[in-house]
Coordinates of C-alpha atoms and ligand atoms in Angstrom, one line a residue:
M646 CA -0.1 0.4 0.1
A647 CA 1.6 3.5 -0.5
K648 CA 2.3 5.4 2.4
Q649 CA 0.0 8.1 3.1
E650 CA 1.7 11.5 3.7
A651 CA 0.6 13.1 6.6
T652 CA -1.7 16.4 6.0
S653 CA -1.2 19.7 7.2
V654 CA -3.6 22.8 7.7
K655 CA -2.3 25.7 8.4
G656 CA -3.9 27.8 11.5
F657 CA -1.1 27.0 14.7
E658 CA 1.1 29.4 13.9
Y659 CA 0.7 31.3 17.1
L660 CA 1.4 27.7 18.9
Q661 CA 4.3 27.0 17.1
A662 CA 6.3 30.5 18.1
E663 CA 5.8 29.9 21.5
L664 CA 6.8 25.9 21.2
D665 CA 10.1 27.9 19.4
Q666 CA 10.1 29.9 22.2
M667 CA 10.2 26.9 24.8
K668 CA 13.1 25.1 22.4
Q669 CA 15.4 28.2 22.9
E670 CA 15.1 29.0 26.4
G671 CA 15.9 25.0 26.7
T672 CA 12.6 23.7 28.1
F673 CA 10.9 21.9 25.2
R674 CA 10.7 18.5 26.7
N675 CA 10.0 15.5 24.3
L676 CA 7.8 12.5 25.9
V677 CA 10.6 9.8 26.8
P678 CA 8.6 6.5 25.4
I679 CA 9.1 3.5 27.8
E680 CA 9.6 0.5 26.0
S681 CA 9.8 -2.1 28.8
E682 CA 7.2 -2.6 31.7
Q683 CA 7.4 -0.7 34.5
G684 CA 9.9 -1.1 37.0
S685 CA 12.9 -0.7 39.1
K686 CA 14.8 -0.8 35.5
V687 CA 13.6 0.0 32.6
Q688 CA 14.1 0.5 29.3
I689 CA 15.1 3.4 27.6
N690 CA 16.6 4.2 23.9
G691 CA 17.5 0.6 24.0
K692 CA 19.6 1.0 27.4
E693 CA 18.2 -0.5 30.7
V694 CA 18.6 2.9 33.2
I695 CA 17.2 3.1 37.1
Q696 CA 13.4 3.9 37.5
L697 CA 13.2 7.1 39.9
S698 CA 10.3 8.8 37.8
S699 CA 7.4 6.3 38.5
N700 CA 4.8 7.0 41.1
N701 CA 4.5 3.2 41.3
Y702 CA 5.5 2.8 44.9
L703 CA 4.7 -0.6 45.6
G704 CA 5.9 -2.5 42.5
L705 CA 2.1 -3.4 41.9
T706 CA 1.7 -2.3 38.0
G707 CA 3.4 -5.4 37.6
H708 CA 2.7 -7.7 40.9
P709 CA 1.2 -11.2 40.3
R710 CA -1.4 -11.0 41.6
L711 CA -3.2 -7.6 39.7
R712 CA -1.7 -9.5 36.7
E713 CA -3.7 -12.6 37.1
A714 CA -7.2 -10.6 38.3
A715 CA -6.3 -8.1 35.3
L716 CA -6.5 -11.2 33.0
R717 CA -9.2 -13.5 34.4
A718 CA -11.1 -10.2 33.9
V719 CA -10.6 -10.3 30.3
E720 CA -11.2 -13.5 29.8
Q721 CA -14.4 -13.5 31.6
Y722 CA -16.0 -10.2 30.8
G723 CA -14.3 -9.1 28.1
A724 CA -12.5 -5.7 27.0
G725 CA -14.9 -3.2 27.7
T726 CA -18.6 -2.1 30.0
G727 CA -20.0 -0.4 26.8
S728 CA -21.7 2.0 28.8
V729 CA -21.5 5.2 31.4
R730 CA -22.3 4.0 35.1
T731 CA -25.6 5.6 35.2
I732 CA -27.0 4.0 32.3
A733 CA -25.5 0.3 32.1
G734 CA -22.3 0.2 32.9
T735 CA -22.3 -0.9 36.0
F736 CA -21.1 -3.9 36.8
S737 CA -21.0 -5.9 40.2
M738 CA -17.6 -5.8 39.9
H739 CA -17.6 -2.2 40.1
K740 CA -20.2 -2.0 43.4
E741 CA -17.5 -4.9 44.6
L742 CA -14.5 -2.5 44.8
E743 CA -16.4 0.4 45.8
E744 CA -17.7 -1.4 49.2
K745 CA -13.8 -2.5 49.4
L746 CA -12.4 0.9 48.9
A747 CA -14.9 2.2 51.4
K748 CA -14.2 -0.4 54.0
F749 CA -10.6 -0.1 53.5
K750 CA -10.5 3.8 54.2
H751 CA -12.8 3.6 57.1
T752 CA -16.1 5.2 55.4
E753 CA -19.7 4.6 54.8
A754 CA -19.3 4.6 51.0
S755 CA -17.3 5.4 48.3
L756 CA -17.1 6.4 44.6
V757 CA -15.2 5.1 41.4
F758 CA -14.1 7.4 39.0
Q759 CA -11.9 7.2 35.9
S760 CA -9.2 9.0 37.5
G761 CA -8.0 11.1 40.3
F762 CA -8.5 14.2 38.3
T763 CA -12.2 13.6 37.3
T764 CA -12.5 12.8 41.0
N765 CA -11.6 15.7 42.0
Q766 CA -13.5 17.8 39.1
G767 CA -16.1 15.9 39.8
V768 CA -16.5 16.4 43.7
L769 CA -15.5 20.1 43.3
S770 CA -17.5 21.2 40.7
S771 CA -20.5 19.2 42.2
I772 CA -21.2 20.0 45.9
L773 CA -20.6 23.8 45.6
T774 CA -22.4 26.4 45.0
K775 CA -22.0 30.3 44.5
E776 CA -23.7 30.7 48.3
D777 CA -20.6 28.5 49.2
V778 CA -16.7 28.8 49.4
V779 CA -14.0 26.8 49.1
I780 CA -10.5 27.2 51.0
S781 CA -7.8 26.1 49.1
D782 CA -4.1 25.5 49.7
E783 CA -1.7 27.1 47.2
L784 CA 0.0 24.4 46.1
N785 CA -3.3 22.0 45.5
H786 CA -3.2 20.0 42.6
A787 CA -4.1 20.8 39.1
S788 CA -7.2 18.6 39.1
I789 CA -8.4 20.5 42.2
I790 CA -7.2 23.7 40.7
D791 CA -9.8 22.9 37.8
G792 CA -12.1 21.3 39.9
I793 CA -12.7 25.0 41.9
R794 CA -12.5 26.5 38.6
L795 CA -15.8 24.6 37.5
T796 CA -17.7 26.3 40.5
K797 CA -19.7 29.5 41.1
A798 CA -18.4 29.0 44.6
G799 CA -16.4 32.0 46.3
R800 CA -12.5 31.2 46.7
K801 CA -10.0 31.8 49.0
V802 CA -6.6 31.1 48.4
Y803 CA -4.0 30.2 51.8
K804 CA -0.6 30.2 51.7
H805 CA 1.2 26.8 51.9
V806 CA 0.2 24.7 54.7
D807 CA 0.4 27.5 56.4
T808 CA -3.0 27.4 59.1
E809 CA -2.9 30.9 60.6
D810 CA -3.6 31.7 56.9
L811 CA -5.9 29.5 56.9
E812 CA -7.5 30.8 60.0
R813 CA -7.3 33.9 58.9
A814 CA -9.6 32.5 55.7
L815 CA -12.1 30.8 57.6
K816 CA -12.8 34.1 59.8
E817 CA -13.4 35.9 56.7
T818 CA -15.5 33.8 55.4
Q819 CA -18.4 33.5 57.8
D820 CA -21.3 34.3 55.6
Y821 CA -21.3 31.2 53.3
R822 CA -23.5 28.8 54.3
K823 CA -20.9 25.9 53.6
R824 CA -17.0 26.2 53.4
I825 CA -15.3 23.2 52.6
I826 CA -11.2 23.4 53.6
V827 CA -9.2 20.9 50.2
T828 CA -5.8 20.0 50.7
D829 CA -3.1 17.4 48.5
G830 CA -2.5 15.3 52.0
V831 CA 1.5 14.7 50.2
F832 CA 2.1 17.5 48.1
S833 CA 3.0 15.7 44.9
M834 CA 6.3 18.1 44.0
D835 CA 7.7 18.5 47.8
G836 CA 6.7 15.4 48.8
N837 CA 5.5 17.1 52.4
I838 CA 2.6 16.5 54.3
A839 CA -0.7 18.9 55.2
P840 CA -0.4 19.6 58.9
L841 CA -4.0 17.5 59.2
P842 CA -4.7 17.5 62.9
R843 CA -4.4 21.7 62.7
I844 CA -6.8 22.3 60.0
V845 CA -9.3 19.3 60.8
E846 CA -9.3 21.2 64.2
L847 CA -9.8 24.9 62.7
A848 CA -12.5 23.0 60.6
E849 CA -14.6 21.5 63.8
Q850 CA -13.5 25.2 65.1
Y851 CA -15.7 27.1 62.1
D852 CA -17.6 24.4 61.3
A853 CA -15.9 23.9 57.6
L854 CA -15.7 20.3 55.9
V855 CA -12.5 19.3 54.8
M856 CA -11.8 17.7 51.4
V857 CA -8.1 15.6 51.9
D858 CA -6.8 14.2 47.9
D859 CA -4.4 11.5 49.4
A860 CA -3.0 10.6 45.8
H861 CA 0.1 10.2 47.0
A862 CA -0.4 9.3 50.2
S863 CA -2.4 6.1 49.7
G864 CA -0.5 3.1 49.6
V865 CA 2.2 5.0 51.3
L866 CA 0.8 6.2 54.4
G867 CA -1.6 5.1 57.1
K868 CA -2.0 1.6 58.2
N869 CA -1.8 -1.0 55.6
G870 CA -1.8 2.1 53.2
R871 CA -4.9 4.1 54.4
G872 CA -3.4 7.3 53.0
T873 CA -3.3 10.8 55.6
V874 CA -6.5 10.9 57.4
N875 CA -5.6 7.6 59.2
H876 CA -1.7 8.4 59.7
F877 CA -2.8 11.5 62.0
G878 CA -5.0 8.7 63.5
L879 CA -8.2 11.6 62.2
D880 CA -10.3 8.7 60.9
G881 CA -14.0 10.2 60.9
R882 CA -13.1 13.3 61.2
V883 CA -12.3 14.2 57.4
H884 CA -15.6 14.8 55.1
I885 CA -13.9 13.9 52.0
Q886 CA -11.4 11.6 51.4
V887 CA -10.3 11.2 47.4
G888 CA -7.6 8.4 46.5
T889 CA -6.0 7.2 43.7
L890 CA -5.8 4.1 42.1
S891 CA -3.0 5.6 39.4
K892 CA -0.1 5.4 41.9
A893 CA 0.7 3.1 44.1
I894 CA -2.1 1.2 43.1
G895 CA -0.7 0.5 40.1
V896 CA -3.6 0.7 37.3
L897 CA -5.8 3.3 36.9
G898 CA -9.3 5.5 38.4
G899 CA -9.6 7.7 40.9
Y900 CA -12.4 7.2 44.2
V901 CA -13.9 9.3 46.8
A902 CA -14.7 7.9 49.9
S903 CA -17.3 9.8 52.4
T904 CA -20.8 9.3 53.4
R905 CA -23.5 7.6 52.3
T906 CA -25.0 11.0 51.4
L907 CA -22.6 12.5 49.3
I908 CA -21.9 9.3 47.3
D909 CA -25.3 9.5 46.6
Y910 CA -25.6 12.7 45.7
L911 CA -21.8 12.2 43.3
I912 CA -23.9 9.4 41.6
H913 CA -26.2 11.6 40.3
K914 CA -24.2 15.2 39.9
G915 CA -20.7 14.2 39.4
R916 CA -20.4 15.1 36.0
P917 CA -17.0 12.7 35.0
F918 CA -19.0 9.8 36.5
L919 CA -22.5 10.8 34.5
F920 CA -20.9 11.3 31.1
S921 CA -18.0 8.6 31.1
T922 CA -18.1 5.3 30.1
S923 CA -16.7 2.9 33.5
H924 CA -13.5 1.4 34.0
P925 CA -12.8 -1.9 31.9
P926 CA -13.2 -5.2 33.7
A927 CA -9.4 -5.9 33.5
V928 CA -8.7 -2.1 35.5
T929 CA -11.6 -3.0 38.0
M930 CA -10.4 -6.2 39.3
A931 CA -6.6 -5.4 38.9
C932 CA -7.7 -2.7 41.7
D933 CA -9.2 -4.8 43.5
A934 CA -6.8 -7.4 43.6
A935 CA -4.0 -4.6 44.6
I936 CA -6.2 -3.7 47.8
D937 CA -5.6 -7.2 48.9
V938 CA -2.4 -6.8 48.0
L939 CA -2.1 -3.6 50.5
L940 CA -4.0 -5.8 53.3
E941 CA -1.9 -8.8 52.6
E942 CA 1.2 -7.5 52.0
P943 CA 2.0 -5.2 54.2
E944 CA 6.0 -5.3 54.4
L945 CA 6.2 -3.7 50.4
I946 CA 5.1 -0.2 53.2
D947 CA 8.1 -1.2 55.1
K948 CA 10.6 -1.5 51.8
L949 CA 9.3 1.5 50.7
W950 CA 10.2 3.9 53.8
D951 CA 13.6 1.3 54.2
N952 CA 14.3 2.3 50.6
T953 CA 13.1 6.2 50.8
K954 CA 15.5 6.8 54.1
F955 CA 18.5 5.4 52.4
F956 CA 17.9 7.1 49.5
K957 CA 17.3 10.8 51.3
Q958 CA 20.0 10.6 53.6
G959 CA 22.7 9.6 50.2
L960 CA 21.2 12.5 48.4
A961 CA 21.8 14.7 51.6
D962 CA 25.6 13.1 52.1
L963 CA 26.2 13.9 48.9
G964 CA 24.7 17.8 49.7
F965 CA 22.0 17.9 47.4
T966 CA 19.4 19.9 48.5
T967 CA 16.1 18.1 49.1
G968 CA 13.3 20.7 50.3
P969 CA 10.7 19.6 53.0
S970 CA 10.1 16.2 52.0
E971 CA 9.0 13.4 54.2
T972 CA 7.8 10.6 51.6
P973 CA 9.1 9.1 49.3
I974 CA 8.8 11.8 46.6
T975 CA 12.2 13.5 46.7
P976 CA 13.0 16.3 44.8
V977 CA 16.4 17.3 44.3
L978 CA 16.3 21.1 43.6
V979 CA 18.3 22.6 40.5
G980 CA 16.3 26.1 40.4
D981 CA 16.7 27.1 37.0
A982 CA 14.5 25.0 34.4
A983 CA 16.5 24.7 31.6
L984 CA 20.1 23.5 34.4
C985 CA 17.5 21.2 35.4
H986 CA 17.0 19.9 32.1
Q987 CA 20.3 19.0 31.1
F988 CA 20.8 17.7 34.9
S989 CA 17.8 15.0 33.8
D990 CA 19.3 14.8 30.6
K991 CA 22.6 13.8 32.2
L992 CA 21.8 11.5 34.7
L993 CA 19.7 9.3 31.6
E994 CA 23.1 9.5 30.0
H995 CA 24.7 7.7 32.9
G996 CA 22.2 5.2 33.8
V997 CA 19.1 6.6 36.2
F998 CA 15.7 7.9 34.7
A999 CA 14.9 11.0 36.9
Q1000 CA 12.7 14.0 35.2
G1001 CA 13.6 17.1 35.4
I1002 CA 10.3 19.3 36.4
A1003 CA 10.1 23.2 35.7
F1004 CA 6.9 25.6 35.3
P1005 CA 4.2 25.8 35.1
T1006 CA 3.8 22.4 37.0
V1007 CA 6.3 24.0 39.7
A1008 CA 7.0 27.8 40.4
K1009 CA 9.5 29.9 38.3
G1010 CA 13.1 29.7 39.6
K1011 CA 12.2 26.2 41.0
A1012 CA 13.1 23.4 39.3
R1013 CA 13.9 20.2 40.4
V1014 CA 14.6 16.6 39.3
R1015 CA 12.2 14.8 41.2
T1016 CA 12.8 11.1 42.6
I1017 CA 10.2 8.7 43.3
V1018 CA 11.9 5.6 45.0
T1019 CA 9.6 2.4 45.5
A1020 CA 9.5 -1.1 47.0
Q1021 CA 11.2 -2.8 43.9
H1022 CA 14.5 -1.1 44.0
S1023 CA 17.0 -3.0 45.7
K1024 CA 19.7 -1.2 47.4
K1025 CA 22.6 -1.8 45.1
E1026 CA 20.7 0.1 42.2
L1027 CA 20.0 2.9 44.9
Q1028 CA 23.5 3.4 45.7
E1029 CA 24.1 2.6 41.7
A1030 CA 21.5 5.8 41.4
L1031 CA 23.1 7.9 43.9
D1032 CA 26.8 7.2 42.1
M1033 CA 25.3 8.6 39.1
F1034 CA 23.9 11.5 41.0
E1035 CA 27.1 12.2 42.2
K1036 CA 29.1 12.1 38.9
A1037 CA 26.1 14.3 36.5
G1038 CA 25.9 16.8 39.8
R1039 CA 29.6 17.5 40.0
E1040 CA 29.6 17.6 36.0
L1041 CA 26.8 20.0 36.2
N1042 CA 28.7 22.0 39.4
I1043 CA 24.9 21.3 41.1
I1044 CA 27.1 20.1 43.7
Ligands
LIG638 C1 -1.8 12.8 40.6 C2 -2.7 13.3 41.4 C3 -3.9 13.4 40.9 C4 -4.4 12.7 39.7 O1 -4.2 11.3 39.7 P1 -4.7 10.0 39.1 O2 -5.5 8.8 38.6 O3 -3.2 10.4 38.0 O4 -5.7 11.1 37.4 C5 -5.1 13.9 41.7 N1 -4.4 14.5 42.9 C6 -3.1 14.5 43.3 C7 -2.8 15.0 44.4 C8 -2.1 14.2 42.6 O5 -0.9 13.7 42.9

């Protein structure tokens, strides 16, 4: 067959100009295709490198029980569901997963969305009106910010993890019908944990709701990875817990764990839930198996934390600046965006995949190479990675 030429149509010159500018500044990035399965090592450009950029905290993407559950699901139920949840796309397996998640999170009910991103969008956009106000940490995840953009509710942004500033916002918003404080449980770019005990105390004092997005805490913090709410002993005092099934859980999806009332409301009003097709059987059953793994193989979480301590200490000993991280997310601060991407490229040359992250994902001048160790890494691999950080860091005068 003759090769079909790609067609081109004029009109995007204004976007190309911006991209050219980024290329000039050294901030244009190509996607990096991985040619192997996810793991402590991956193949990139035909070469095996140590993976320090995934959110696969516990190595569940390739866990035998998840693989087996996914295969069994395809064999028994096929590849897709053929409908949105509210019409003909709710299978008994979806209900079973939601019951398991609710039990796991110690809440009355839970509801699964297509992703963590759509969960935040769906929850925030549906439960607030112009009579209400949302009070948000300034470094909350983009999906929270977008969820807030979709509401007509009032907005207050408080300084990052600053509970005095949060209290000021609470004092200024006493005239609204409902107030909701929303925060990441673990902040995805710095790896620090939200001051939840104080946030909950303030919420109770000022009669506000609390919503916590535990995308990076589920499977990582709390008993068996139940998240920051459980980690701080705040079960029953946080109104809405959002989690993702795409990070430590190893598959894809998001969920909200809360009261029966909130879940019933979202089933009727949550737009991504109402207007987008449900998870395929393989995804649903692999997620279900992942929760069993969390409950039955807690040693994975112990290994994750052991590796975290080892790697953080190693970076600190080398003289890198890693900021306020308290979790397996360890940013290596570089500052300048172009230098940061150079650092990341050099690391890849030496054999470690650690992506540079710059504006707009983080503030200008705060570019960093972000690392996340997993339970799958051996100490030997982590030591090798540290040696490569040292080499690349010296070559670029970062240390
Ligand atoms: C990754 C992330 C999400 C989005 O989760 P996905 O399931 O990947 O869509 C939401 N919130 C936070 C804080 C995250 O880090």
